[in-house]
C-alpha atoms as one frame of an Amber mdcrd trajectory, in Angstrom:
protein
 -17.444 -14.697   0.045 -14.439 -14.289  -2.232 -12.145 -16.336  -1.048  -8.139
 -15.630  -1.489  -4.907 -17.782  -1.284  -3.201 -16.320   1.252   1.132 -17.045
   0.540   2.962 -15.494   4.592   6.392 -15.645   3.848   6.906 -15.133   7.840
   4.778 -15.015  10.638   3.655 -10.724  10.593   3.607 -10.449   7.013   0.825
 -12.341   4.879   0.087 -11.895   0.288  -3.247 -12.836  -0.325  -3.888 -12.723
  -4.287  -7.214 -13.081  -5.989  -8.131  -9.467  -3.777 -10.795  -7.985  -5.938
 -13.091  -8.918  -9.005 -12.793  -4.618  -9.865  -9.095  -5.294 -10.448  -9.562
  -4.733 -14.035 -11.386  -2.357 -13.796 -10.046   0.228 -10.767  -6.560  -0.464
 -12.887  -7.691   0.716 -16.438 -10.097   4.304 -14.862  -5.860   4.716 -13.200
  -4.393   4.356 -16.644  -7.135   6.655 -18.619  -7.718   8.974 -16.774  -6.175
  12.402 -15.512  -5.374  12.521 -12.046  -4.425  15.933  -9.943  -1.074  13.278
  -8.791   1.788  14.790  -6.468   5.499  14.330  -6.114   5.075  12.373  -2.755
   6.469  13.932   0.348   7.283  12.186   3.797   4.440  14.876   5.315   2.144
  14.487   2.144   2.254  10.395   2.962   3.299   9.901   6.011   1.493  13.029
   8.375   3.417  15.623  10.423   6.307  14.994  12.551   8.535  15.551   9.376
  12.173  16.447  10.751  12.113  12.792  12.115  11.291  10.995   9.123  13.873
  13.021   6.844  15.840  10.269   5.552  12.609   9.015   4.242  13.326   9.418
   0.608  10.940   8.945  -1.986  10.223   9.720  -5.648   6.733   8.389  -5.801
   3.752   9.452  -7.039  -0.014  10.743  -4.523  -3.274  11.234  -5.017  -4.829
  11.678  -2.337  -8.559  11.302  -1.508  -9.140  14.655  -0.983  -7.684  14.518
  -4.440 -11.041  12.411  -6.598 -13.296  13.261  -8.524 -14.059  11.305 -10.323
 -16.661   9.593  -9.336 -15.400   6.030 -10.735 -12.932   6.394  -9.516 -14.117
   6.468  -5.912 -16.579   3.909  -6.149 -13.777   1.570  -6.979 -11.789   2.412
  -4.107 -14.094   2.589  -1.927 -15.052  -1.447  -2.936 -12.238  -2.343  -1.324
 -12.726  -1.814   2.186 -14.955  -5.171   2.715 -12.953  -7.391   1.264  -9.385
  -5.605   3.084 -11.594  -6.367   6.304 -11.402  -9.542   5.844  -7.840 -10.132
   5.323  -6.892  -8.136   7.895  -9.400 -10.197  10.281  -7.889 -13.592   8.328
  -4.695 -11.909   9.337  -4.538 -11.004  12.226  -4.684 -13.407  15.574  -6.239
 -11.538  17.912  -9.139 -10.503  15.883  -9.315  -7.452  17.558 -11.081  -4.580
  15.398  -9.373  -2.097  14.714  -9.282   1.639  13.239  -7.999   2.804   9.414
  -5.098   5.213  10.204  -5.629   7.829   7.254  -7.960   6.951   3.611  -7.137
   5.281   1.251  -4.466   6.912  -0.729  -3.101   5.544  -4.604   0.913   5.821
  -5.196   2.337   5.595  -8.817   5.447   4.753  -9.116   7.362   5.428 -12.900
  10.726   4.337 -13.666  13.152   5.389 -11.566  10.977   6.092  -8.932  11.468
   4.105  -5.176  11.254   4.877  -1.044  13.966   4.382   0.907  14.291   2.441
   3.798  11.833   3.341   7.017   9.101   1.258   8.921   4.708   2.186   8.811
   4.793   3.620  12.817   7.712   5.540  13.397   6.364   8.092  12.959   2.558
   7.464  15.296   3.200   3.684  17.246  -0.168   3.659  17.309  -0.633   1.787
  13.516  -0.055  -1.870  14.270  -0.630  -2.932  10.473  -0.104  -1.562   6.673
  -2.090  -2.845   3.298  -0.939  -2.367   0.275  -3.253  -3.658  -2.520  -0.654
  -4.335  -5.496  -2.974  -3.100  -8.552  -1.068  -3.680 -11.237   2.478  -6.627
 -12.186   2.783  -5.013 -15.449   6.415  -3.095 -14.896  10.705  -4.650 -14.227
  11.587  -4.052 -10.930   9.245  -2.006  -7.474   9.992  -4.852  -5.206   9.184
  -4.422  -1.687  12.798  -5.874   0.408  12.139  -6.842   4.391  15.824  -5.576
   4.960  15.978  -7.422   8.514  14.313 -10.209   6.727  16.086 -11.300   3.988
  12.180 -10.875   1.862  12.029  -9.537  -0.951   8.280 -10.036  -2.737   6.772
  -8.191  -5.880   2.876  -9.343  -6.024   1.129 -10.322  -8.191  -1.322  -7.558
  -9.998  -4.505  -7.519  -7.612  -2.350  -8.761  -4.484  -2.612  -7.480  -0.812
   0.616  -6.976   1.208   0.166  -7.482   5.184   1.993  -7.165   7.141   2.945
  -5.219  11.284   4.359  -1.797  10.910   7.000  -2.272  13.784  10.857  -2.757
  13.028  11.401  -5.704  12.411   9.126  -4.921   9.720  11.324  -2.170   7.932
  11.231  -2.059   4.263  12.545  -0.580   0.999  11.078  -0.078  -2.473  13.325
  -0.993  -5.010  12.874   1.277  -7.554  10.949   0.628 -10.738  13.201   0.108
 -13.959  10.069   0.157 -16.443   6.546   0.777 -16.384   4.203   2.556 -13.833
   3.593   0.744 -10.278   0.472   1.152  -8.930  -0.373   0.468  -5.282  -3.248
   1.341  -2.873  -1.870   2.111   0.031  -3.797   2.538   4.485  -2.574   1.204
   7.621  -4.795   0.458  10.969  -4.754   1.424  14.263
C-alpha cells in the first residue's frame, strides 16, 4: 500500500502529498502531446443548470476524458483511482462507500486564468467530496482559496486535495501569474 504524507488544513480539508508514482510521466505527457483542450464553461465543468451557476467565471481549459484519444494518457489517469480511493477512505470518517459523480477531468490554467468563488455541490446536493490532484507546482499564483475559512494553499506537485463540497468550503482559484497549472478533478456522491 502506498503511503501518503497527510496535511489537515481543517476538519474537512486535507492534502495528501506523494500521491502517485506516475506523476512525472503524466505531467510530461500532458505537456508534450497535442490534446483537444476546450475553454471551460459552467456547463462543461459542472453539468446542467447553467443559470444557477452563471456567476461562476472560469477561464481555465478543460480536457474531458471522452475526448482523449492517447492511450498512454488514459492509462496514467486510470492508475490514479486506487490511490484516490485510499485517500478518500482515510479522509471520510464514516468510511461509507462513495460513487464517482463524473469521470476524471483535467484542467489547465495558463497565465491570467482563474475561477471565481463557488462551492461544488451547488448544482447537485448529492456531491459529498471534491478531489483535486495537482500534477505540477512550477507556476506562480493559482492558489485555491477557501473564502470562509481564510485558507489559501498551493499544493505541491503530486498532491491530492480532498474537501467536503458544501457551502462552508466555498472556494476560488487565484489567477495564474506565470507558467501553466494542471489539475485533475473529480467528485464523489
